[in-house]
CSV table of C-alpha atoms in Angstrom, one decimal:
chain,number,residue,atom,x,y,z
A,1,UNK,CA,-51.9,62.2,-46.8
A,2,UNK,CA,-50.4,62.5,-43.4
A,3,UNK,CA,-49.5,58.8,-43.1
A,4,UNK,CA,-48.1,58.9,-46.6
A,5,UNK,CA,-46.0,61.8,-45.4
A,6,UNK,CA,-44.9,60.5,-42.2
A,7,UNK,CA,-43.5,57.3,-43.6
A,8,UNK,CA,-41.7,59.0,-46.3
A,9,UNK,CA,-40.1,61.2,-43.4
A,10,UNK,CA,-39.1,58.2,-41.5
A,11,UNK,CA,-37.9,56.3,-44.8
A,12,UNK,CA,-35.0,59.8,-45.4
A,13,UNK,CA,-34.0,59.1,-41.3
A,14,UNK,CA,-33.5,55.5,-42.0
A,15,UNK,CA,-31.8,55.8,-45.5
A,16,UNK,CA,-29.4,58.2,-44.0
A,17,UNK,CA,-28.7,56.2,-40.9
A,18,UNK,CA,-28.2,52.8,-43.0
A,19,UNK,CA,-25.9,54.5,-45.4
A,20,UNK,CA,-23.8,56.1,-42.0
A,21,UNK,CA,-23.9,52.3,-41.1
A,22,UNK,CA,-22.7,50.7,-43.6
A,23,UNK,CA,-19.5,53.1,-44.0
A,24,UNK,CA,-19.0,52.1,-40.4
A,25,UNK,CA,-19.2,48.4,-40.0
A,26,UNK,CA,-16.8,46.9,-43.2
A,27,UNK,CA,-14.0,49.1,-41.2
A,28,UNK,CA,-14.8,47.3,-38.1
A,29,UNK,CA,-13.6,44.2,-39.6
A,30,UNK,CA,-9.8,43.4,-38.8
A,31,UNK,CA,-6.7,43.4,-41.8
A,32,UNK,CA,-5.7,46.0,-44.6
A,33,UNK,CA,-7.0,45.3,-48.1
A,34,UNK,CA,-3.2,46.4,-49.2
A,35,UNK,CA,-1.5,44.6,-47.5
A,36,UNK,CA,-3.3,41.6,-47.9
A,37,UNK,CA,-2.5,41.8,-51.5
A,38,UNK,CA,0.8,42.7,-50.9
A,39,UNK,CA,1.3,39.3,-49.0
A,40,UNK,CA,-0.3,37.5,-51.9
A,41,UNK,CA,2.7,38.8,-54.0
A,42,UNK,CA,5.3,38.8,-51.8
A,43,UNK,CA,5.0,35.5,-49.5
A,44,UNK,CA,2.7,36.0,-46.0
A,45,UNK,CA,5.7,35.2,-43.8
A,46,UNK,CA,8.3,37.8,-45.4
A,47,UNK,CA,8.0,41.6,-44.5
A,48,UNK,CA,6.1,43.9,-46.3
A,49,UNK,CA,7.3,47.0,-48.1
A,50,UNK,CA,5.7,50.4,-46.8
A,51,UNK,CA,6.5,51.2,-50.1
A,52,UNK,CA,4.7,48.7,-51.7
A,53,UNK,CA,1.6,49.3,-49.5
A,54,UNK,CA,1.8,52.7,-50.3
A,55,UNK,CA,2.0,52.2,-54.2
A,56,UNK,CA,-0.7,50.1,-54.1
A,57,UNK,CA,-3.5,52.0,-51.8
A,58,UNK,CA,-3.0,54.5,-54.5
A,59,UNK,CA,-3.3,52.5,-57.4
A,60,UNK,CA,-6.7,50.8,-55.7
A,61,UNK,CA,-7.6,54.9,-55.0
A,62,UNK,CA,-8.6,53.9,-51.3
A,63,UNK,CA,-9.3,56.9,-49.3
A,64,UNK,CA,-6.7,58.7,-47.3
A,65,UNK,CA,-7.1,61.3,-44.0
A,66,UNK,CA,-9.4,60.8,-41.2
A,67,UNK,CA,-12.1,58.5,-40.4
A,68,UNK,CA,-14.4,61.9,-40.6
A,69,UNK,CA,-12.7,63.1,-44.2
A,70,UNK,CA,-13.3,59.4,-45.5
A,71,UNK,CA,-17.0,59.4,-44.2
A,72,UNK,CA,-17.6,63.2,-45.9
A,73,UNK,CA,-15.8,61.6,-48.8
A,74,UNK,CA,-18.0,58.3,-48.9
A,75,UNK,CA,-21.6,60.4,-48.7
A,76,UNK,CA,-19.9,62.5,-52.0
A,77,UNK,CA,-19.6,59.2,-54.1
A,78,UNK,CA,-22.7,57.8,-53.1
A,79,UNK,CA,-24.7,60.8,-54.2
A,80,UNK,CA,-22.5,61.2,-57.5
A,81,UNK,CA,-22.8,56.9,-58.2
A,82,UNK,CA,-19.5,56.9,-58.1
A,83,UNK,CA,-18.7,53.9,-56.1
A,84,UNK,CA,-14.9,52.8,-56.9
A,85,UNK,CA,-12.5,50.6,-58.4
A,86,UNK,CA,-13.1,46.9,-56.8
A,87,UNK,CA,-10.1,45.6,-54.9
A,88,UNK,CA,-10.7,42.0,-56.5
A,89,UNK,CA,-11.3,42.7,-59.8
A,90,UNK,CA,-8.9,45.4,-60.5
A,91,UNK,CA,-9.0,47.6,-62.9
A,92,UNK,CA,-13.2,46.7,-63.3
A,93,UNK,CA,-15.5,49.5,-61.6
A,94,UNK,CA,-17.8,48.2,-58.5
A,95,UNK,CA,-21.0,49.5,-61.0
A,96,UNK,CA,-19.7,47.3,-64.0
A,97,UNK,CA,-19.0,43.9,-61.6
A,98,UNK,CA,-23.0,44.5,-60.6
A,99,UNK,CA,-24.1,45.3,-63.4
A,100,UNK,CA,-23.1,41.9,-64.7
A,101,UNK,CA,-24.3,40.1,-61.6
A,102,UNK,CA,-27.7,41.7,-61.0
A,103,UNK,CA,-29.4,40.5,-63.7
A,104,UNK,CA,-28.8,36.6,-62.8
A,105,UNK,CA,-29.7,37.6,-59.1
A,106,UNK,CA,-33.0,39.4,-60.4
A,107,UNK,CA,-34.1,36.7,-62.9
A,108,UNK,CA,-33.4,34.1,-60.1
A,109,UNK,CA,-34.8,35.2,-57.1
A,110,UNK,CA,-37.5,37.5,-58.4
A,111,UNK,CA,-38.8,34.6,-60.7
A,112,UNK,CA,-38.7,32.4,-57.3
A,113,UNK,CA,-40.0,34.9,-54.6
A,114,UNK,CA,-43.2,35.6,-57.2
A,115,UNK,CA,-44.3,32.3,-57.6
A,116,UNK,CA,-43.4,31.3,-54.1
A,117,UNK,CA,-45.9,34.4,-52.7
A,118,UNK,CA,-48.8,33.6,-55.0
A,119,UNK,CA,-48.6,29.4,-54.9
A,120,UNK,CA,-47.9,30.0,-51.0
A,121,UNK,CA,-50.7,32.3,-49.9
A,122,UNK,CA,-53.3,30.1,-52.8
A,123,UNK,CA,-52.5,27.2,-50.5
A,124,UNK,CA,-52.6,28.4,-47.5
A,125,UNK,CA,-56.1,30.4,-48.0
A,126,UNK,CA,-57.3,26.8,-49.3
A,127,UNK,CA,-55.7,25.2,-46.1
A,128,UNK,CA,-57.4,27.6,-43.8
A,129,UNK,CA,-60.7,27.6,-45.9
A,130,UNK,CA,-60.5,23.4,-45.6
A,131,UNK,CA,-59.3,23.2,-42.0
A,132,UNK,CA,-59.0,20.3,-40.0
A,133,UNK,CA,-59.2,17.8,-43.4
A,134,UNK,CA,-56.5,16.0,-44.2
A,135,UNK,CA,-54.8,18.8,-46.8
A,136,UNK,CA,-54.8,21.1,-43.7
A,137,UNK,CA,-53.2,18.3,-41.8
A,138,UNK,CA,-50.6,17.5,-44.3
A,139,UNK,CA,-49.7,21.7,-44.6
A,140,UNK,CA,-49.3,21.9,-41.1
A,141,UNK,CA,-47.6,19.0,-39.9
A,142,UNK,CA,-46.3,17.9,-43.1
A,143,UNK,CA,-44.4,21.2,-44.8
A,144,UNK,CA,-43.6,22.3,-41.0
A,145,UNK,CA,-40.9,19.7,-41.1
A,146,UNK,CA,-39.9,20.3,-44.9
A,147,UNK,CA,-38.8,24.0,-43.8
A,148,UNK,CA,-37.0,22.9,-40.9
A,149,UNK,CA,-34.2,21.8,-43.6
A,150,UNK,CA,-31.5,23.8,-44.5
A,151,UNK,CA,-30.9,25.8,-47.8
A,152,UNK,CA,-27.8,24.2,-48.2
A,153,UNK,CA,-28.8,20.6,-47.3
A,154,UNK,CA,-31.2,20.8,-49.6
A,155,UNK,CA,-29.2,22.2,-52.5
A,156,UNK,CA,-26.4,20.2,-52.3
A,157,UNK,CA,-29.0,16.8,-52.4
A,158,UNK,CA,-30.6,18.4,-55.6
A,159,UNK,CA,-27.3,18.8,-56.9
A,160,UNK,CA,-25.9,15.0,-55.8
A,161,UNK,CA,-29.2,13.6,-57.4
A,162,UNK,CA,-30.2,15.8,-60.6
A,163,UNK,CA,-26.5,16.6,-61.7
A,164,UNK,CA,-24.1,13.9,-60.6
A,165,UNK,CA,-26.2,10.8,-60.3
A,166,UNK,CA,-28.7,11.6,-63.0
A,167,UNK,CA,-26.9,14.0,-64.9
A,168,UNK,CA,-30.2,15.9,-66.4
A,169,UNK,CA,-28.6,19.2,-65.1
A,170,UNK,CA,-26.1,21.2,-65.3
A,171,UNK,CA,-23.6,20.9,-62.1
A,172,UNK,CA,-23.0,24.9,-61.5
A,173,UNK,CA,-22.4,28.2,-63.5
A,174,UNK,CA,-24.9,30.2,-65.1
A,175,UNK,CA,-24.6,29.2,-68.4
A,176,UNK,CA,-22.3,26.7,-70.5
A,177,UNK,CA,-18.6,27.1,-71.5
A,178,UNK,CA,-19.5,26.6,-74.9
A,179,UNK,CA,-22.7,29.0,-75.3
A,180,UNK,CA,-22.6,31.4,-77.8
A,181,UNK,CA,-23.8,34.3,-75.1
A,182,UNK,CA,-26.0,35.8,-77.9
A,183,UNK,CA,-29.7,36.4,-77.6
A,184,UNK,CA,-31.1,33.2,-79.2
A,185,UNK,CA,-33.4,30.4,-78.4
A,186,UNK,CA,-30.7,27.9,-77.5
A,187,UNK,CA,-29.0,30.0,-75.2
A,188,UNK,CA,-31.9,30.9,-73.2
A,189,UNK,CA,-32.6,27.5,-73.0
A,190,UNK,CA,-29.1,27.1,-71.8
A,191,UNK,CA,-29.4,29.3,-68.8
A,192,UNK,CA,-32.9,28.0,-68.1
A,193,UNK,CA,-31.1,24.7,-67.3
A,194,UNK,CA,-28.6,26.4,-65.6
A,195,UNK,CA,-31.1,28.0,-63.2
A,196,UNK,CA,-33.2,24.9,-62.8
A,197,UNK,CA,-31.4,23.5,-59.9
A,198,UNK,CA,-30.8,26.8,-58.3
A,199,UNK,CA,-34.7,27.9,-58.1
A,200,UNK,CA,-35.7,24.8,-57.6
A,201,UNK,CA,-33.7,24.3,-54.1
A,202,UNK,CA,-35.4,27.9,-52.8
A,203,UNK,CA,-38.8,27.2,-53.9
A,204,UNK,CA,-38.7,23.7,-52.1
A,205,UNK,CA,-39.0,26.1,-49.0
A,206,UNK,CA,-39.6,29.4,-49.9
A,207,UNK,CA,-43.4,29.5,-50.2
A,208,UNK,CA,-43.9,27.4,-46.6
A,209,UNK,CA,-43.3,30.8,-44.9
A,210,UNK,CA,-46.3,32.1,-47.2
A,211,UNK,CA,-48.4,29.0,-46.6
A,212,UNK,CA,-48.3,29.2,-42.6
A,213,UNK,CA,-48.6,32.8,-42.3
A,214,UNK,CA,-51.6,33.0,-44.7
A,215,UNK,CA,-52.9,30.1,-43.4
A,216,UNK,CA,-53.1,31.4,-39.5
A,217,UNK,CA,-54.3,34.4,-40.5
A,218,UNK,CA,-57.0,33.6,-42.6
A,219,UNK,CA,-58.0,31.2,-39.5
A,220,UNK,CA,-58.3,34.2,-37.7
A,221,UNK,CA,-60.5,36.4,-39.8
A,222,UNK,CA,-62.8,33.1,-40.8
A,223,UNK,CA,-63.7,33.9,-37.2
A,224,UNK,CA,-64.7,37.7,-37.6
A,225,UNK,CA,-68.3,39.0,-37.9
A,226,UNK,CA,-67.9,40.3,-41.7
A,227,UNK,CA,-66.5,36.9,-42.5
A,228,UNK,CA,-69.7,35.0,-41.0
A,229,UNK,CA,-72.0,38.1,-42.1
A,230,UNK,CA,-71.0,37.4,-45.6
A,231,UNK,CA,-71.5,33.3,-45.3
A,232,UNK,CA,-75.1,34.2,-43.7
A,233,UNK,CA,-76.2,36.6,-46.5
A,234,UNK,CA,-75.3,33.2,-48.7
A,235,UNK,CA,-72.7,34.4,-50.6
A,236,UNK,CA,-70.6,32.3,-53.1
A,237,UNK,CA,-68.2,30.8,-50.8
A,238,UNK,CA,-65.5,31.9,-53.0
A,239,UNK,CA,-66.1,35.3,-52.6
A,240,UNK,CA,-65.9,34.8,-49.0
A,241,UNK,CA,-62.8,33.1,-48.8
A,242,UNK,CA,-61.1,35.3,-51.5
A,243,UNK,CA,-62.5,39.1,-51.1
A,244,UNK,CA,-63.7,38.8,-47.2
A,245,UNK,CA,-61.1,36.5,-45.8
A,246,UNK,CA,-58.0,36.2,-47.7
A,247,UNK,CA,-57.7,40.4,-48.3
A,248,UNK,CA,-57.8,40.8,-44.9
A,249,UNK,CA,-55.9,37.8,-44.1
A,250,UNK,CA,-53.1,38.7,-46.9
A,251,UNK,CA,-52.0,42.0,-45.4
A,252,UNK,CA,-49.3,41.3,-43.3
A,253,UNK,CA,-47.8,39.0,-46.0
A,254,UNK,CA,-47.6,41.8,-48.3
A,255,UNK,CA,-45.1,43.1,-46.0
A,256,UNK,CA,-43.0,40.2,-45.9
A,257,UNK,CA,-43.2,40.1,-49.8
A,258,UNK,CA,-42.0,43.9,-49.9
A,259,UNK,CA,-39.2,43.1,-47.7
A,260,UNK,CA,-38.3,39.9,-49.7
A,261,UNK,CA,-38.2,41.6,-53.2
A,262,UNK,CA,-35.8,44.9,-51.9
A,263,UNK,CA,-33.4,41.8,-50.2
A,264,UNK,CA,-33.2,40.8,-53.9
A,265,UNK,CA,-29.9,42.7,-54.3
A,266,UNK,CA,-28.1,41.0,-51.7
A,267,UNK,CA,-28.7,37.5,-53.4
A,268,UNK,CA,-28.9,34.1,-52.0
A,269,UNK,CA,-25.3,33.3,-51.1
A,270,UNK,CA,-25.4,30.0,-49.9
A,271,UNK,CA,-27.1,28.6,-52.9
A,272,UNK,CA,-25.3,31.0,-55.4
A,273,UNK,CA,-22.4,29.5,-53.9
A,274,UNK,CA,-23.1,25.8,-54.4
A,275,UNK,CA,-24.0,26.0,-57.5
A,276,UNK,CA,-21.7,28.6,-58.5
A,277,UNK,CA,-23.9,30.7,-60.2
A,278,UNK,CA,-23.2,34.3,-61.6
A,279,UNK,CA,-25.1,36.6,-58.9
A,280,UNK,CA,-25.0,39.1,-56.7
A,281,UNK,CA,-24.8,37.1,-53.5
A,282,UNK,CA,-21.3,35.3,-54.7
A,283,UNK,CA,-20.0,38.6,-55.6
A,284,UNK,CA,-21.3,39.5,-52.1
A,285,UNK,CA,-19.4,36.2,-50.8
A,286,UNK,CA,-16.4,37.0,-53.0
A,287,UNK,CA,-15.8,40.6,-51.4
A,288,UNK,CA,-16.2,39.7,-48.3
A,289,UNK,CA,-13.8,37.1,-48.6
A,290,UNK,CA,-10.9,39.6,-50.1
A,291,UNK,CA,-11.9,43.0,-47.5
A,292,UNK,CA,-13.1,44.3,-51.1
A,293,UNK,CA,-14.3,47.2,-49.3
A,294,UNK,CA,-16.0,48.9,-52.6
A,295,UNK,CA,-17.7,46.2,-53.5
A,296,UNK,CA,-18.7,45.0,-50.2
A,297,UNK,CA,-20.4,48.9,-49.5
A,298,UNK,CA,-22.0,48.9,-52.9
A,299,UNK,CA,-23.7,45.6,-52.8
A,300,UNK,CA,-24.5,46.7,-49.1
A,301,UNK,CA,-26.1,49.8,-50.0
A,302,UNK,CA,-28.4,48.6,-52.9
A,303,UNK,CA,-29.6,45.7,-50.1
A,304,UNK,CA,-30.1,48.3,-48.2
A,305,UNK,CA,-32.0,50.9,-50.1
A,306,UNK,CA,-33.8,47.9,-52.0
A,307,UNK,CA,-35.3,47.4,-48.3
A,308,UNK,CA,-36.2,50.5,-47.4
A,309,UNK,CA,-37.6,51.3,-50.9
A,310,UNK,CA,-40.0,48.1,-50.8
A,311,UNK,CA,-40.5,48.9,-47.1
A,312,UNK,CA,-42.0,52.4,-48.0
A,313,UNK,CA,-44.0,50.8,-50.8
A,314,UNK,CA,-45.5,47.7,-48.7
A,315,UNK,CA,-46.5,50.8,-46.2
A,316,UNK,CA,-48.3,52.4,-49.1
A,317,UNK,CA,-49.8,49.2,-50.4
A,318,UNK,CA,-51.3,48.7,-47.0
A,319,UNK,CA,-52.6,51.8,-46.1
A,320,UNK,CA,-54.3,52.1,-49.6
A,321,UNK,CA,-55.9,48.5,-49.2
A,322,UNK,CA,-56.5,48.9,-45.1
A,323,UNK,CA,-58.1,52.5,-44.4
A,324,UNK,CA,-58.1,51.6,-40.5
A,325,UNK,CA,-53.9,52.0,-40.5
A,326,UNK,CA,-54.4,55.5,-42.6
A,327,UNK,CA,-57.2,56.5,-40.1
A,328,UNK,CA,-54.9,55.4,-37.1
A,329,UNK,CA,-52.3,58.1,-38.1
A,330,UNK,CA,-55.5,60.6,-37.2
């Protein structure tokens, strides 16, 4: 109960000091959201209005006073979920822009980040189990170079070959001009194609990370006394490999997996990007682009507490499957 405790405690510290963070570092970056719409309006090399600027800081509702007074100001509309006006899309609330976006983001990246973990750690436990043949040859040489290529090399080849060569996919967007946008089969078969390209460009890399990792590890602990106890008592060697080796093997990738799934927020912006898709890591792109502060923060702090949150539940997962990190508190 202590180590359950203990990382709970350090969870609050590092929620707090992310969210202090976060209010701190989009007003590092140079320019005035006003007045860079101002300029839009007006021309960039004519002067600009204090007037104007002033009219329009107050129709965005940006926060006046102090650096202090806005910070005190920023914790009160985090706890209350009240998170703005977005500078881009004005009049449309930061919470009504996500709540559009999240859901392509999720059924992306959570879709490709699942089957990445479990394909990648199946493969690389067989790699490990079958090392030094040729399938453990072709893993380690072979996918080593196939994740040395970019995410956007490797999107924007999908794309030049599956949508403008061969034109069997959609070219970008999350769904067609002319869908109906109502629940039915044809237009989840719409977005299905839609997403095609997308997923396929991360999983094309995603699970090497998986494979390699599960792969050295389970090397390792095919080495351990319980590993070679268990072959000598003649056990089914799928037992060994799955509930000796690989649960041993699989712990420090169920870390990795935690700390994938709370990055889920924060989308994948380069690919959402070339294939213009409706997520959260264009909108991400997007507000960074105009100094949306709002929107920036808001995406931010979901990334953020998404990562701590899966962080805290990865340390749970691990102490409940490893006793030995729950005894080491002690």
């Amino acid at each position: 109960m202590r180590y359950f405790i203990r990382r709970f405690f350090f969870f609050l510290l590092t929620l707090w000091t992310a969210v202090t963070l976060n209010f701190i570092i989009p007003r590092l970056e140079p320019g005035d959201p006003a007045e860079s719409i101002v300029r839009k309006l007006v021309g960039q090399n004519k002067a600009v209005d204090p007037a104007q600027l002033h009219a329009i800081r107050l129709m965005l509702g940006m926060p006046g006073g102090n650096i202090f007074q806005q910070y005190i100001e920023y914790l009160g509309t985090v706890c209350h979920g009240q998170f703005g006006i977005s500078y881009t899309y004005f009049p449309y609330s930061v919470t009504s822009l996500i709540g559009q976006s999240i859901w392509w983001t999720v059924g992306l990246v959570l879709t490709t980040n699942i089957i990445g973990f479990v394909v990648g750690n199946l493969l690389g436990a067989f790699a490990a189990w079958k090392r030094n043949s040729a399938f453990d040859s072709f893993v380690s040489v072979g996918l080593s170079f196939v994740g040395t290529l970019p995410y956007m090399w490797i999107a924007m080849m999908l794309l030049f070959l599956f949508a403008f060569l061969l034109q069997w996919l959609p070219m970008s967007g999350g769904f067609s001009e002319t869908a109906t946008r109502q629940l039915s089969w044809g237009y989840t078969i719409d977005i299905a194609q839609h997403a095609v390209l997308p997923a396929l460009s991360i999983l094309i890399t995603g699970p090497i990370g998986w494979i390699m990792g599960m792969r050295n590890n389970m090397v390792q602990t095919l080495r351990e006394d319980y590993t070679r106890l268990a072959i000598a008592k003649g056990l089914k060697p799928w037992k060994v490999a799955l509930l000796y080796s690989a649960r041993n093997a699989i712990l420090p990738n169920v870390t990795g997996f935690a700390m994938s799934l709370g990055g889920i927020m924060g989308g994948v912006v380069v690919v959402e990007e070339i294939f213009d898709y409706p997520g959260m890591g264009r909108l991400f792109f997007e507000a960074v682009g105009n100094r949306d502060y709002p929107l920036m923060q808001t995406i931010l702090l979901f990334t953020i507490v998404g990562m701590l949150l899966a962080n805290l539940l990865a340390d749970f997962v691990v102490g409940w499957l490893d006793p030995r990190v729950r005894k080491g508190e002690r």
